[in-house]
């Protein structure tokens, strides 16, 4: 009994269903093998003159064992993916934290020296603040991913003005866009119904998609946000004139920690978590998210939000 409880606890710790937990499935598979051997023996002795019945029973048992083995394989695959994600997490987190921490230490050393002018001091303080915000965002992204994986994400839907929400994100992104020589445009009909969504989650979706669009434009460019009413949903399109996504890698774009090769080539700062979080938020708000992209030219992300009735 205690061993059985231990098996269930192990499956829960791995965040696997009972039929994907290797230790439990191996235990069941062992019992099935023993039962199959004994059952086949007794059936064979009883139906020796009817070999077709014995053959059918053996085939049925073999099929059942095959299904159990498939569950074992799925469980190992999931554990292997978890191990890979852990390695990627350590690599990305350490890389993303090292740069801002080094910058903060460098700025603090210069401030500690005491020879900085008031203007230089203000610049260093601004630099420290900026890098602190980067680290906070990384930690928040990692916490959001953890909540999504554990199914603990909160959801508080309410009637929401999507135009005002999008405008707020654009206003917050204005300086970042200006620094990157990118113009921002918001297009919407004069009358747009409210959406029934969690405004905090949708704000985060807008923020992630608009920030990505700005970051992945090299040189002068434009990010355009278009709002439309369509089939009892508000449809949002966020397009950019950036580097695009290679066709061969588009199927991975919503995976955790994924960053396409051309983005890595440009050394763009990012964790590869924003789109994973955005997709989970849209799904939780009963919408859909998808994209179209042409490498080297443009990318457009679309998502839908249910209209408040």
Short mmCIF file of C-alpha atoms in Angstrom, two decimals:
data_model
loop_
_atom_site.label_atom_id
_atom_site.label_comp_id
_atom_site.label_asym_id
_atom_site.label_seq_id
_atom_site.Cartn_x
_atom_site.Cartn_y
_atom_site.Cartn_z
CA UNK A 1 0.00 0.00 0.00
CA UNK A 2 2.79 2.41 0.91
CA UNK A 3 4.59 1.65 -2.35
CA UNK A 4 1.38 2.38 -4.26
CA UNK A 5 1.02 5.73 -2.50
CA UNK A 6 4.66 6.44 -3.30
CA UNK A 7 3.98 5.79 -7.00
CA UNK A 8 1.03 8.20 -7.02
CA UNK A 9 3.09 10.84 -5.22
CA UNK A 10 5.92 10.46 -7.72
CA UNK A 11 3.51 10.93 -10.63
CA UNK A 12 2.11 14.06 -9.00
CA UNK A 13 5.60 15.45 -8.41
CA UNK A 14 6.44 14.96 -12.10
CA UNK A 15 3.14 16.64 -13.09
CA UNK A 16 2.23 13.59 -15.21
CA UNK A 17 -1.07 11.78 -15.61
CA UNK A 18 -1.14 8.37 -13.97
CA UNK A 19 -0.91 6.60 -17.35
CA UNK A 20 2.13 8.65 -18.37
CA UNK A 21 4.08 8.08 -15.15
CA UNK A 22 6.84 5.53 -15.94
CA UNK A 23 7.07 4.02 -12.45
CA UNK A 24 3.32 3.38 -12.24
CA UNK A 25 3.04 2.10 -15.82
CA UNK A 26 6.03 -0.22 -15.32
CA UNK A 27 4.30 -1.58 -12.22
CA UNK A 28 1.07 -2.17 -14.16
CA UNK A 29 3.00 -3.62 -17.10
CA UNK A 30 4.69 -6.14 -14.80
CA UNK A 31 1.32 -7.27 -13.43
CA UNK A 32 -0.11 -7.48 -16.94
CA UNK A 33 2.82 -9.62 -18.13
CA UNK A 34 2.41 -12.04 -15.22
CA UNK A 35 -1.36 -12.21 -15.72
CA UNK A 36 -0.89 -12.64 -19.48
CA UNK A 37 1.50 -15.57 -19.07
CA UNK A 38 -0.72 -17.33 -16.55
CA UNK A 39 -3.88 -16.56 -18.49
CA UNK A 40 -2.40 -17.75 -21.77
CA UNK A 41 -1.26 -20.99 -20.14
CA UNK A 42 -4.65 -21.81 -18.63
CA UNK A 43 -6.56 -20.79 -21.77
CA UNK A 44 -4.21 -22.79 -23.99
CA UNK A 45 -4.68 -25.92 -21.86
CA UNK A 46 -8.45 -25.48 -21.96
CA UNK A 47 -8.76 -24.73 -25.68
CA UNK A 48 -6.00 -26.91 -27.07
CA UNK A 49 -8.35 -28.15 -29.77
CA UNK A 50 -9.32 -24.56 -30.77
CA UNK A 51 -6.04 -22.79 -31.62
CA UNK A 52 -7.81 -19.82 -33.24
CA UNK A 53 -9.27 -18.81 -29.84
CA UNK A 54 -5.85 -19.02 -28.23
CA UNK A 55 -4.36 -16.95 -31.06
CA UNK A 56 -7.03 -14.24 -30.68
CA UNK A 57 -6.46 -14.04 -26.93
CA UNK A 58 -2.69 -13.77 -27.39
CA UNK A 59 -3.20 -11.02 -29.99
CA UNK A 60 -5.51 -9.15 -27.60
CA UNK A 61 -3.01 -9.40 -24.75
CA UNK A 62 -0.18 -8.28 -27.04
CA UNK A 63 -2.23 -5.28 -28.15
CA UNK A 64 -2.90 -4.31 -24.54
CA UNK A 65 0.81 -4.58 -23.70
CA UNK A 66 1.60 -2.46 -26.77
CA UNK A 67 -0.79 0.27 -25.54
CA UNK A 68 0.79 0.22 -22.08
CA UNK A 69 4.27 0.39 -23.64
CA UNK A 70 3.17 3.40 -25.68
CA UNK A 71 2.10 5.12 -22.45
CA UNK A 72 5.54 4.40 -20.98
CA UNK A 73 7.19 5.93 -24.04
CA UNK A 74 4.98 9.02 -23.80
CA UNK A 75 5.88 9.38 -20.14
CA UNK A 76 9.60 9.17 -20.87
CA UNK A 77 9.21 11.67 -23.72
CA UNK A 78 7.51 14.12 -21.39
CA UNK A 79 10.22 13.67 -18.77
CA UNK A 80 12.90 14.14 -21.44
CA UNK A 81 11.20 17.36 -22.57
CA UNK A 82 11.05 18.54 -18.96
CA UNK A 83 14.77 17.83 -18.57
CA UNK A 84 15.52 19.71 -21.78
CA UNK A 85 13.40 22.68 -20.67
CA UNK A 86 15.20 22.73 -17.34
CA UNK A 87 18.55 22.91 -19.13
CA UNK A 88 17.26 25.63 -21.46
CA UNK A 89 15.82 27.53 -18.50
CA UNK A 90 19.13 27.53 -16.64
CA UNK A 91 20.99 28.60 -19.79
CA UNK A 92 18.56 31.38 -20.74
CA UNK A 93 18.00 32.65 -17.20
CA UNK A 94 21.73 32.83 -16.46
CA UNK A 95 22.42 34.55 -19.80
CA UNK A 96 19.55 37.03 -19.44
CA UNK A 97 20.47 37.86 -15.84
CA UNK A 98 24.22 38.11 -16.38
CA UNK A 99 24.06 41.08 -18.74
CA UNK A 100 21.86 43.39 -16.61
CA UNK A 101 23.65 42.41 -13.40
CA UNK A 102 27.01 43.22 -14.99
CA UNK A 103 25.65 46.56 -16.19
CA UNK A 104 24.27 47.38 -12.74
CA UNK A 105 27.58 46.49 -11.08
CA UNK A 106 29.49 48.62 -13.59
CA UNK A 107 27.17 51.60 -12.99
CA UNK A 108 27.38 51.23 -9.21
CA UNK A 109 31.18 51.12 -9.35
CA UNK A 110 31.22 54.38 -11.27
CA UNK A 111 28.77 55.98 -8.83
CA UNK A 112 30.81 54.74 -5.89
CA UNK A 113 33.89 56.40 -7.38
CA UNK A 114 32.27 59.78 -6.68
CA UNK A 115 33.78 61.53 -9.71
CA UNK A 116 30.60 61.52 -11.83
CA UNK A 117 28.91 64.77 -12.79
CA UNK A 118 25.19 65.23 -11.93
CA UNK A 119 24.26 64.45 -15.55
CA UNK A 120 26.37 61.27 -15.54
CA UNK A 121 24.90 60.25 -12.19
CA UNK A 122 21.38 60.62 -13.59
CA UNK A 123 22.37 58.52 -16.61
CA UNK A 124 23.81 55.77 -14.42
CA UNK A 125 20.69 55.72 -12.21
CA UNK A 126 18.50 55.48 -15.31
CA UNK A 127 20.71 52.66 -16.58
CA UNK A 128 20.37 50.78 -13.28
CA UNK A 129 16.59 51.25 -13.33
CA UNK A 130 16.34 49.97 -16.91
CA UNK A 131 18.35 46.83 -16.17
CA UNK A 132 16.41 46.20 -12.97
CA UNK A 133 13.19 46.31 -15.01
CA UNK A 134 14.69 43.75 -17.40
CA UNK A 135 15.37 41.36 -14.54
CA UNK A 136 11.91 41.89 -13.04
CA UNK A 137 10.32 41.12 -16.43
CA UNK A 138 12.35 37.93 -16.75
CA UNK A 139 11.32 36.76 -13.28
CA UNK A 140 7.66 37.63 -13.97
CA UNK A 141 7.76 35.70 -17.25
CA UNK A 142 9.20 32.65 -15.52
CA UNK A 143 6.57 32.86 -12.77
CA UNK A 144 3.81 33.18 -15.38
CA UNK A 145 5.10 30.08 -17.19
CA UNK A 146 5.15 28.16 -13.91
CA UNK A 147 1.55 29.17 -13.14
CA UNK A 148 0.45 28.19 -16.65
CA UNK A 149 2.12 24.77 -16.34
CA UNK A 150 0.52 24.15 -12.93
CA UNK A 151 -2.90 25.41 -14.05
CA UNK A 152 -2.87 28.09 -11.35
CA UNK A 153 -3.33 31.17 -13.54
CA UNK A 154 -6.11 33.45 -12.22
CA UNK A 155 -8.90 34.63 -14.50
CA UNK A 156 -11.09 37.69 -13.80
CA UNK A 157 -13.10 38.56 -16.94
CA UNK A 158 -15.00 41.84 -17.18
CA UNK A 159 -16.31 44.20 -19.91
CA UNK A 160 -13.16 45.79 -21.37
CA UNK A 161 -12.54 48.60 -23.86
CA UNK A 162 -9.94 47.01 -26.13
CA UNK A 163 -9.20 50.27 -27.95
CA UNK A 164 -8.21 52.02 -24.69
CA UNK A 165 -6.20 48.98 -23.62
CA UNK A 166 -4.28 48.91 -26.92
CA UNK A 167 -3.75 52.68 -26.80
CA UNK A 168 -2.31 52.43 -23.28
CA UNK A 169 0.22 49.81 -24.39
CA UNK A 170 1.17 51.91 -27.43
CA UNK A 171 1.64 54.99 -25.22
CA UNK A 172 3.84 52.97 -22.86
CA UNK A 173 5.89 51.69 -25.81
CA UNK A 174 6.32 55.07 -27.51
CA UNK A 175 9.80 55.85 -26.16
CA UNK A 176 11.04 52.32 -26.88
CA UNK A 177 9.70 52.57 -30.43
CA UNK A 178 11.24 56.01 -30.94
CA UNK A 179 14.62 54.77 -29.73
CA UNK A 180 14.42 51.98 -32.34
CA UNK A 181 13.27 54.33 -35.13
CA UNK A 182 9.88 52.59 -35.31
CA UNK A 183 6.51 54.31 -35.75
CA UNK A 184 3.36 52.98 -34.04
CA UNK A 185 -0.15 53.14 -35.53
CA UNK A 186 -3.50 52.15 -34.04
CA UNK A 187 -6.49 51.71 -36.35
CA UNK A 188 -10.02 51.07 -35.10
CA UNK A 189 -13.61 51.75 -36.17
CA UNK A 190 -15.33 54.63 -34.38
CA UNK A 191 -17.68 52.20 -32.64
CA UNK A 192 -16.11 49.04 -31.26
CA UNK A 193 -17.98 46.85 -28.74
CA UNK A 194 -16.39 45.90 -25.46
CA UNK A 195 -14.77 42.51 -25.03
CA UNK A 196 -15.43 40.18 -22.12
CA UNK A 197 -11.88 39.38 -21.03
CA UNK A 198 -9.39 39.68 -18.20
CA UNK A 199 -7.89 43.13 -18.93
CA UNK A 200 -4.59 42.40 -17.16
CA UNK A 201 -3.99 39.28 -19.24
CA UNK A 202 -4.89 40.98 -22.53
CA UNK A 203 -2.73 43.98 -21.63
CA UNK A 204 0.16 41.53 -21.26
CA UNK A 205 -0.64 40.01 -24.68
CA UNK A 206 -0.59 43.44 -26.35
CA UNK A 207 2.62 44.32 -24.53
CA UNK A 208 4.43 41.12 -25.54
CA UNK A 209 3.36 41.29 -29.19
CA UNK A 210 4.06 45.01 -29.63
CA UNK A 211 7.43 44.79 -27.85
CA UNK A 212 8.40 41.85 -30.07
CA UNK A 213 7.30 43.70 -33.19
CA UNK A 214 9.46 46.71 -32.26
CA UNK A 215 12.51 44.62 -31.32
CA UNK A 216 12.51 42.60 -34.51
CA UNK A 217 12.51 45.57 -36.88
CA UNK A 218 16.05 46.33 -38.02
CA UNK A 219 16.37 49.92 -39.15
CA UNK A 220 13.38 52.16 -39.76
CA UNK A 221 9.98 50.49 -39.71
CA UNK A 222 6.37 50.48 -38.59
CA UNK A 223 4.17 48.53 -36.20
CA UNK A 224 0.47 48.68 -36.98
CA UNK A 225 -2.31 47.57 -34.63
CA UNK A 226 -5.70 47.06 -36.27
CA UNK A 227 -8.93 46.37 -34.35
CA UNK A 228 -12.04 45.02 -36.07
CA UNK A 229 -15.39 43.48 -35.12
CA UNK A 230 -15.86 40.09 -36.76
CA UNK A 231 -18.39 37.29 -36.07
CA UNK A 232 -19.11 38.14 -32.41
CA UNK A 233 -15.42 38.62 -31.74
CA UNK A 234 -12.98 41.51 -31.75
CA UNK A 235 -10.17 40.62 -34.12
CA UNK A 236 -6.78 42.18 -33.44
CA UNK A 237 -3.95 42.27 -35.99
CA UNK A 238 -0.46 43.42 -34.97
CA UNK A 239 1.85 43.67 -37.97
CA UNK A 240 5.46 44.76 -38.34
CA UNK A 241 8.01 45.28 -41.08
CA UNK A 242 10.63 43.21 -39.28
CA UNK A 243 12.86 40.24 -39.99
CA UNK A 244 10.04 37.70 -40.22
CA UNK A 245 10.08 34.06 -39.15
CA UNK A 246 11.67 31.28 -41.27
CA UNK A 247 9.05 28.94 -42.74
CA UNK A 248 10.81 25.87 -41.33
CA UNK A 249 10.59 27.21 -37.77
CA UNK A 250 7.08 28.67 -37.72
CA UNK A 251 5.55 25.55 -36.16
CA UNK A 252 7.69 26.07 -33.04
CA UNK A 253 6.90 29.75 -32.51
CA UNK A 254 4.57 29.26 -29.50
CA UNK A 255 6.88 26.80 -27.74
CA UNK A 256 8.58 27.74 -24.49
CA UNK A 257 12.07 29.26 -24.86
CA UNK A 258 11.96 29.08 -28.65
CA UNK A 259 13.75 31.80 -30.61
CA UNK A 260 14.20 31.54 -34.37
CA UNK A 261 17.65 31.43 -35.94
CA UNK A 262 17.38 34.80 -37.67
CA UNK A 263 16.42 36.50 -34.40
CA UNK A 264 19.39 34.93 -32.62
CA UNK A 265 21.58 36.19 -35.46
CA UNK A 266 20.57 39.78 -34.69
CA UNK A 267 21.40 39.27 -30.98
CA UNK A 268 17.95 40.53 -29.98
CA UNK A 269 17.30 40.40 -26.24
CA UNK A 270 14.53 38.00 -25.22
CA UNK A 271 13.65 34.84 -23.31
CA UNK A 272 11.42 33.06 -25.82
CA UNK A 273 8.58 33.05 -23.28
CA UNK A 274 6.41 35.96 -24.44
CA UNK A 275 4.50 34.13 -27.18
CA UNK A 276 3.97 31.05 -25.01
CA UNK A 277 2.44 33.28 -22.33
CA UNK A 278 0.39 35.22 -24.90
CA UNK A 279 -1.10 32.03 -26.36
CA UNK A 280 -2.06 30.73 -22.91
CA UNK A 281 -3.69 34.07 -22.03
CA UNK A 282 -5.70 34.22 -25.26
CA UNK A 283 -6.84 30.61 -24.84
CA UNK A 284 -7.92 31.33 -21.26
CA UNK A 285 -9.94 34.31 -22.53
CA UNK A 286 -11.79 32.06 -25.03
CA UNK A 287 -10.01 33.46 -28.06
CA UNK A 288 -7.63 32.21 -30.72
CA UNK A 289 -4.17 33.36 -31.77
CA UNK A 290 -2.26 32.72 -35.01
CA UNK A 291 0.20 34.47 -37.31
CA UNK A 292 1.42 34.96 -40.86
CA UNK A 293 5.03 35.70 -41.65
CA UNK A 294 7.38 36.10 -44.58
CA UNK A 295 11.05 35.96 -43.71
CA UNK A 296 12.86 39.24 -44.30
CA UNK A 297 9.67 41.22 -44.92
CA UNK A 298 6.90 41.15 -42.33
CA UNK A 299 5.01 39.32 -39.60
CA UNK A 300 1.40 39.73 -38.51
CA UNK A 301 -0.03 38.23 -35.34
CA UNK A 302 -3.80 37.87 -35.07
CA UNK A 303 -5.95 37.10 -32.07
CA UNK A 304 -9.66 37.16 -31.30
CA UNK A 305 -11.51 38.16 -28.14
CA UNK A 306 -15.18 37.44 -27.32
CA UNK A 307 -17.53 40.44 -27.44
CA UNK A 308 -19.38 41.38 -24.25
CA UNK A 309 -23.13 40.84 -24.61
#
